[in-house]
mmCIF file of C-alpha atoms in Angstrom:
data_model
loop_
_atom_site.group_PDB
_atom_site.id
_atom_site.type_symbol
_atom_site.label_atom_id
_atom_site.label_comp_id
_atom_site.label_asym_id
_atom_site.label_seq_id
_atom_site.Cartn_x
_atom_site.Cartn_y
_atom_site.Cartn_z
ATOM 1 C CA MET A 331 83.815 70.427 83.250
ATOM 2 C CA THR A 332 86.565 69.997 80.470
ATOM 3 C CA GLN A 333 89.251 67.874 80.928
ATOM 4 C CA ARG A 334 91.597 69.634 78.472
ATOM 5 C CA LEU A 335 94.907 68.019 79.909
ATOM 6 C CA GLU A 336 93.803 64.708 81.085
ATOM 7 C CA GLY A 337 96.513 62.399 81.443
ATOM 8 C CA ARG A 338 99.229 64.932 81.270
ATOM 9 C CA THR A 339 101.945 65.959 83.148
ATOM 10 C CA ALA A 340 103.076 68.882 84.511
ATOM 11 C CA LEU A 341 105.431 70.662 86.195
ATOM 12 C CA VAL A 342 104.547 74.746 87.388
ATOM 13 C CA THR A 343 107.712 76.480 88.909
ATOM 14 C CA GLY A 344 106.949 78.899 91.303
ATOM 15 C CA SER A 345 103.807 77.532 92.138
ATOM 16 C CA THR A 346 103.043 77.829 96.223
ATOM 17 C CA SER A 347 101.560 81.682 95.398
ATOM 18 C CA ASN A 348 99.937 83.626 93.535
ATOM 19 C CA ILE A 349 99.859 83.410 89.685
ATOM 20 C CA GLY A 350 101.922 79.984 90.179
ATOM 21 C CA ARG A 351 99.231 78.646 92.171
ATOM 22 C CA ALA A 352 96.935 79.601 89.940
ATOM 23 C CA ILE A 353 98.053 77.665 87.278
ATOM 24 C CA VAL A 354 98.771 74.253 88.805
ATOM 25 C CA VAL A 355 95.422 74.663 90.718
ATOM 26 C CA ALA A 356 93.809 75.078 86.832
ATOM 27 C CA PHE A 357 95.860 72.444 85.482
ATOM 28 C CA ALA A 358 94.900 69.823 87.764
ATOM 29 C CA ARG A 359 91.397 70.666 87.723
ATOM 30 C CA GLU A 360 91.578 69.926 83.855
ATOM 31 C CA GLY A 361 92.621 66.485 85.139
ATOM 32 C CA ALA A 362 96.463 66.996 84.778
ATOM 33 C CA HIS A 363 99.149 65.185 87.174
ATOM 34 C CA VAL A 364 100.749 68.367 88.879
ATOM 35 C CA VAL A 365 104.767 68.742 90.680
ATOM 36 C CA VAL A 366 104.412 72.358 92.541
ATOM 37 C CA SER A 367 107.310 73.438 93.338
ATOM 38 C CA GLY A 368 108.677 76.317 95.061
ATOM 39 C CA ARG A 369 111.427 77.096 98.461
ATOM 40 C CA ASP A 370 108.173 77.009 100.514
ATOM 41 C CA GLU A 371 107.662 73.277 101.896
ATOM 42 C CA ALA A 372 104.620 74.353 103.987
ATOM 43 C CA ARG A 373 102.941 76.325 101.114
ATOM 44 C CA GLY A 374 103.485 73.483 98.887
ATOM 45 C CA ALA A 375 101.807 70.854 101.109
ATOM 46 C CA GLU A 376 99.162 73.708 100.807
ATOM 47 C CA VAL A 377 98.848 73.661 97.472
ATOM 48 C CA VAL A 378 99.284 70.070 97.111
ATOM 49 C CA GLY A 379 96.852 69.669 99.752
ATOM 50 C CA GLN A 380 93.859 71.713 98.224
ATOM 51 C CA ILE A 381 94.651 69.695 94.604
ATOM 52 C CA ARG A 382 94.378 66.614 96.460
ATOM 53 C CA ALA A 383 91.232 67.653 98.458
ATOM 54 C CA ASP A 384 89.525 68.284 94.652
ATOM 55 C CA GLY A 385 89.782 64.902 93.762
ATOM 56 C CA GLY A 386 93.441 66.104 91.510
ATOM 57 C CA LYS A 387 96.642 64.438 91.472
ATOM 58 C CA ALA A 388 99.504 66.289 92.762
ATOM 59 C CA ASP A 389 102.772 66.485 94.500
ATOM 60 C CA PHE A 390 105.416 68.639 95.921
ATOM 61 C CA VAL A 391 109.310 69.521 95.285
ATOM 62 C CA ARG A 392 110.834 71.982 97.040
ATOM 63 C CA ALA A 393 113.535 73.754 94.746
ATOM 64 C CA ASP A 394 115.538 76.684 94.946
ATOM 65 C CA LEU A 395 116.002 77.945 91.527
ATOM 66 C CA ASP A 396 119.193 80.558 91.959
ATOM 67 C CA GLY A 397 120.183 79.923 88.202
ATOM 68 C CA SER A 398 122.853 77.360 88.952
ATOM 69 C CA PRO A 399 122.138 73.848 86.388
ATOM 70 C CA ALA A 400 122.617 71.646 89.008
ATOM 71 C CA ALA A 401 119.571 73.170 90.725
ATOM 72 C CA SER A 402 117.454 72.896 87.878
ATOM 73 C CA ARG A 403 118.637 69.626 86.610
ATOM 74 C CA ALA A 404 117.595 68.772 90.894
ATOM 75 C CA LEU A 405 114.495 69.795 89.920
ATOM 76 C CA ALA A 406 113.940 68.211 86.531
ATOM 77 C CA ALA A 407 114.992 64.917 88.141
ATOM 78 C CA GLY A 408 112.609 65.179 90.842
ATOM 79 C CA ALA A 409 109.709 66.337 89.187
ATOM 80 C CA SER A 410 110.010 63.622 86.662
ATOM 81 C CA ALA A 411 110.481 60.614 88.846
ATOM 82 C CA LEU A 412 107.048 61.677 90.734
ATOM 83 C CA LEU A 413 105.535 62.206 87.076
ATOM 84 C CA GLY A 414 106.103 58.711 85.749
ATOM 85 C CA GLY A 415 109.396 59.352 83.638
ATOM 86 C CA HIS A 416 108.930 62.042 81.555
ATOM 87 C CA VAL A 417 107.140 66.408 81.816
ATOM 88 C CA ASP A 418 104.890 66.843 79.160
ATOM 89 C CA VAL A 419 103.853 70.616 80.425
ATOM 90 C CA LEU A 420 106.485 72.712 81.815
ATOM 91 C CA VAL A 421 105.732 76.060 83.095
ATOM 92 C CA ASN A 422 108.267 78.757 83.562
ATOM 93 C CA ASN A 423 107.211 81.020 86.213
ATOM 94 C CA ALA A 424 109.001 81.445 88.970
ATOM 95 C CA GLY A 425 110.894 84.619 89.042
ATOM 96 C CA ILE A 426 112.337 87.572 91.259
ATOM 97 C CA TYR A 427 111.870 91.314 91.010
ATOM 98 C CA PRO A 428 113.552 93.029 93.787
ATOM 99 C CA PRO A 429 113.031 96.554 94.074
ATOM 100 C CA SER A 430 115.692 99.008 92.196
ATOM 101 C CA THR A 431 117.023 101.672 90.310
ATOM 102 C CA THR A 432 119.629 101.872 87.246
ATOM 103 C CA PRO A 433 121.676 103.528 89.603
ATOM 104 C CA THR A 434 121.283 101.580 92.522
ATOM 105 C CA THR A 435 121.135 98.439 90.930
ATOM 106 C CA ASP A 436 124.750 96.168 92.199
ATOM 107 C CA GLU A 437 126.319 93.076 90.696
ATOM 108 C CA GLU A 438 124.723 90.807 93.412
ATOM 109 C CA THR A 439 121.113 91.908 92.553
ATOM 110 C CA PHE A 440 121.821 91.847 88.646
ATOM 111 C CA ASP A 441 122.706 88.373 88.529
ATOM 112 C CA ARG A 442 120.388 86.911 90.998
ATOM 113 C CA VAL A 443 117.632 88.614 89.031
ATOM 114 C CA PHE A 444 119.245 86.630 86.381
ATOM 115 C CA GLY A 445 120.485 83.871 87.703
ATOM 116 C CA VAL A 446 116.473 83.452 88.816
ATOM 117 C CA ASN A 447 114.609 84.625 85.877
ATOM 118 C CA VAL A 448 116.437 83.802 82.864
ATOM 119 C CA LYS A 449 119.535 81.042 83.748
ATOM 120 C CA ALA A 450 117.228 78.529 85.648
ATOM 121 C CA PRO A 451 114.508 78.368 83.387
ATOM 122 C CA PHE A 452 117.291 77.700 80.324
ATOM 123 C CA PHE A 453 118.869 75.056 82.191
ATOM 124 C CA LEU A 454 115.407 73.453 83.087
ATOM 125 C CA THR A 455 114.125 73.506 79.369
ATOM 126 C CA GLN A 456 117.778 71.785 78.775
ATOM 127 C CA ALA A 457 116.925 69.474 80.781
ATOM 128 C CA LEU A 458 113.677 68.484 80.411
ATOM 129 C CA VAL A 459 112.650 68.676 76.664
ATOM 130 C CA PRO A 460 114.965 65.701 75.301
ATOM 131 C CA ALA A 461 112.404 63.378 77.590
ATOM 132 C CA MET A 462 109.605 65.461 75.730
ATOM 133 C CA ILE A 463 110.784 65.045 72.387
ATOM 134 C CA GLY A 464 111.654 61.180 73.026
ATOM 135 C CA ALA A 465 107.821 60.779 74.161
ATOM 136 C CA GLY A 466 106.299 62.440 70.698
ATOM 137 C CA GLY A 467 105.851 65.681 72.113
ATOM 138 C CA GLY A 468 105.422 68.482 74.650
ATOM 139 C CA VAL A 469 104.598 71.983 75.647
ATOM 140 C CA VAL A 470 106.682 74.715 77.285
ATOM 141 C CA VAL A 471 105.045 77.847 78.429
ATOM 142 C CA ASN A 472 107.459 80.989 79.171
ATOM 143 C CA LEU A 473 106.183 84.200 81.412
ATOM 144 C CA GLY A 474 107.527 87.314 80.550
ATOM 145 C CA SER A 475 106.121 90.404 81.436
ATOM 146 C CA TRP A 476 103.572 93.988 80.155
ATOM 147 C CA ILE A 477 106.796 96.213 80.811
ATOM 148 C CA THR A 478 108.731 94.548 78.813
ATOM 149 C CA ARG A 479 107.076 96.426 75.883
ATOM 150 C CA LEU A 480 106.659 99.164 77.483
ATOM 151 C CA GLY A 481 108.967 101.073 79.846
ATOM 152 C CA VAL A 482 108.263 101.796 83.272
ATOM 153 C CA PRO A 483 111.142 103.853 85.503
ATOM 154 C CA SER A 484 111.935 101.547 87.615
ATOM 155 C CA GLY A 485 112.653 97.872 87.410
ATOM 156 C CA ALA A 486 115.128 97.646 84.124
ATOM 157 C CA VAL A 487 116.921 94.793 85.050
ATOM 158 C CA TYR A 488 113.454 92.740 85.622
ATOM 159 C CA SER A 489 111.615 94.002 83.152
ATOM 160 C CA THR A 490 115.398 92.700 80.518
ATOM 161 C CA SER A 491 115.546 89.815 81.858
ATOM 162 C CA LYS A 492 111.744 88.924 81.196
ATOM 163 C CA GLY A 493 112.660 90.246 77.621
ATOM 164 C CA ALA A 494 115.265 87.458 77.459
ATOM 165 C CA MET A 495 112.381 85.151 78.072
ATOM 166 C CA GLU A 496 110.249 86.424 75.745
ATOM 167 C CA THR A 497 113.147 86.210 73.122
ATOM 168 C CA LEU A 498 114.186 82.613 74.269
ATOM 169 C CA THR A 499 110.665 81.673 73.552
ATOM 170 C CA ARG A 500 110.281 82.414 69.805
ATOM 171 C CA ALA A 501 113.798 80.776 70.037
ATOM 172 C CA TRP A 502 113.176 77.435 71.060
ATOM 173 C CA ALA A 503 109.888 77.476 69.387
ATOM 174 C CA SER A 504 112.073 77.674 65.860
ATOM 175 C CA GLU A 505 114.777 74.949 67.442
ATOM 176 C CA PHE A 506 112.360 72.336 69.435
ATOM 177 C CA GLY A 507 109.176 73.154 67.051
ATOM 178 C CA PRO A 508 110.198 70.190 64.592
ATOM 179 C CA GLN A 509 110.812 68.233 67.314
ATOM 180 C CA GLY A 510 106.954 68.063 68.173
ATOM 181 C CA ILE A 511 107.240 70.798 71.250
ATOM 182 C CA ARG A 512 105.323 73.806 71.512
ATOM 183 C CA VAL A 513 106.815 76.717 72.566
ATOM 184 C CA ASN A 514 104.994 80.140 74.111
ATOM 185 C CA ALA A 515 104.652 82.530 76.579
ATOM 186 C CA ILE A 516 102.351 84.451 78.637
ATOM 187 C CA SER A 517 102.998 88.649 79.088
ATOM 188 C CA PRO A 518 100.602 88.889 82.483
ATOM 189 C CA GLY A 519 100.067 92.934 82.997
ATOM 190 C CA VAL A 520 99.229 94.408 86.255
ATOM 191 C CA ILE A 521 98.193 91.161 88.291
ATOM 192 C CA ALA A 522 96.961 91.369 91.854
ATOM 193 C CA SER A 523 98.807 89.746 95.104
ATOM 194 C CA ALA A 524 96.740 88.522 98.258
ATOM 195 C CA GLY A 525 100.151 90.350 100.297
ATOM 196 C CA TRP A 526 99.377 93.949 98.678
ATOM 197 C CA ASP A 527 98.787 96.483 100.831
ATOM 198 C CA ASP A 528 96.301 99.983 100.597
ATOM 199 C CA THR A 529 99.686 101.436 98.902
ATOM 200 C CA THR A 530 100.575 98.736 95.865
ATOM 201 C CA ARG A 531 96.735 98.798 95.278
ATOM 202 C CA GLY A 532 96.280 102.125 94.786
ATOM 203 C CA MET A 533 99.265 101.870 92.568
ATOM 204 C CA ALA A 534 97.503 99.217 90.212
ATOM 205 C CA ASP A 535 94.909 101.105 89.803
ATOM 206 C CA VAL A 536 96.488 103.968 88.538
ATOM 207 C CA MET A 537 98.672 101.560 86.190
ATOM 208 C CA MET A 538 95.525 100.881 84.739
ATOM 209 C CA ARG A 539 93.530 103.747 84.371
ATOM 210 C CA GLY A 540 92.415 104.412 80.819
ATOM 211 C CA THR A 541 93.111 101.051 80.298
ATOM 212 C CA PRO A 542 89.969 98.398 78.435
ATOM 213 C CA ALA A 543 89.556 96.514 81.721
ATOM 214 C CA GLY A 544 90.429 99.855 83.929
ATOM 215 C CA ARG A 545 91.358 97.874 86.659
ATOM 216 C CA SER A 546 93.951 94.878 87.844
ATOM 217 C CA GLY A 547 93.761 91.276 86.671
ATOM 218 C CA GLN A 548 93.356 88.126 88.522
ATOM 219 C CA PRO A 549 95.998 85.472 88.365
ATOM 220 C CA ASP A 550 93.215 82.734 87.754
ATOM 221 C CA ALA A 551 93.401 85.511 84.103
ATOM 222 C CA ILE A 552 96.975 84.149 83.835
ATOM 223 C CA ALA A 553 96.117 80.108 84.930
ATOM 224 C CA ALA A 554 93.252 80.358 81.653
ATOM 225 C CA ALA A 555 95.587 81.452 79.047
ATOM 226 C CA ALA A 556 98.060 78.607 80.183
ATOM 227 C CA VAL A 557 95.976 76.169 80.241
ATOM 228 C CA TYR A 558 94.605 77.242 76.399
ATOM 229 C CA LEU A 559 98.678 77.213 75.373
ATOM 230 C CA ALA A 560 98.815 73.779 77.602
ATOM 231 C CA SER A 561 95.765 72.150 75.166
ATOM 232 C CA ASP A 562 95.170 70.904 72.594
ATOM 233 C CA ASP A 563 93.130 73.900 71.989
ATOM 234 C CA ALA A 564 96.799 75.485 71.020
ATOM 235 C CA GLU A 565 97.581 72.908 68.745
ATOM 236 C CA PHE A 566 98.728 75.218 65.846
ATOM 237 C CA VAL A 567 100.421 77.957 68.089
ATOM 238 C CA HIS A 568 104.016 78.268 68.031
ATOM 239 C CA GLY A 569 105.948 80.900 69.481
ATOM 240 C CA ILE A 570 103.917 84.119 70.410
ATOM 241 C CA VAL A 571 103.297 86.131 74.075
ATOM 242 C CA LEU A 572 100.137 85.927 74.715
ATOM 243 C CA ASP A 573 99.605 89.415 76.196
ATOM 244 C CA VAL A 574 96.651 89.059 79.095
ATOM 245 C CA ASP A 575 96.663 93.059 80.260
ATOM 246 C CA GLY A 576 93.640 94.454 80.351
ATOM 247 C CA GLY A 577 95.024 95.986 76.900
ATOM 248 C CA ARG A 578 97.965 97.725 79.137
ATOM 249 C CA THR A 579 100.314 97.389 75.421
ATOM 250 C CA GLY A 580 98.164 96.823 73.062
ATOM 251 C CA VAL A 581 95.772 99.526 73.351
ATOM 252 C CA ALA A 582 96.333 103.531 73.685
ATOM 253 C CA VAL A 583 96.217 104.315 77.211
ATOM 254 C CA VAL A 584 93.837 107.504 78.679
ATOM 255 C CA ALA A 585 94.271 108.652 81.784
ATOM 256 C CA VAL A 586 91.096 109.868 83.106
#
C-alpha cells in the first residue's frame, strides 16, 4: 500500500459520517495522523476506533462549528495540540443543507447556513494557516458542490454558500500559494449517503440519468480526490475546483 501522507498531520471537519468520514479514513490509511471532528462524540469515537483498529493514528476533537471565530479557533487549538503543534492538511468539509426555497428561507436559516458553510471554514483556515507557513508549507482542501454551477430549483442559499467556498479557494491560492500553501477544492456530485431512503435514492438516480457515470457516486470517490490533492502528487496544482461528479456538470446530460 502506498503511504502518500506518511508523516503528515490532518484535520477533517465534519468527519464523523459520509464524505468527511471517508476522507479521514483514507488519509489515515495513507499514513497521516488525523483528527476527526464533529458534534457527535459517540460517532467520533467510532471513527477513531475504526482507524486505530486498521493500524492508523487518530484522535477526536468535538466541534460545533457555528460560524463564530471562537468555535473555529477552539478546534484549531485542540487539533494542533494533538498533532504536535500544527496541522499539515486541513479539509474544510463540514456543511449543512437545510431544505428550503427562496420564499421559505428565513433570516435565521440564511445566517446559519453561511455561518457553518462559509464563516466557520474561513476562521478555521485563518487560525491554522500561519502555523503551516511557519512549518514550511501545508495544504487546504475545500468542499464545493456541483449545484454551484448547475442551477437547481431548491437550495439557493446552500449553493451560494458553496460558491463562496469555491471563490475562497482561488483567493486563498493566490494569497497563500507564494508562502508554500496549496489550496484547492473538490466539487462532489450526487453522492450516496447511508441515511437515504428509497425516495431520496430514486431522486438521485433521476439527477444522474444520462450522465457518463449514470449513477450516484460513493463517498470513497471524494476521499480519493482529497488524498490526491493533499499529497505531493498534486504539488503543481493550485486554485482548482476538481469536479468529482460522474460528468454531471461537465458533460451534456441526455435524459433516457
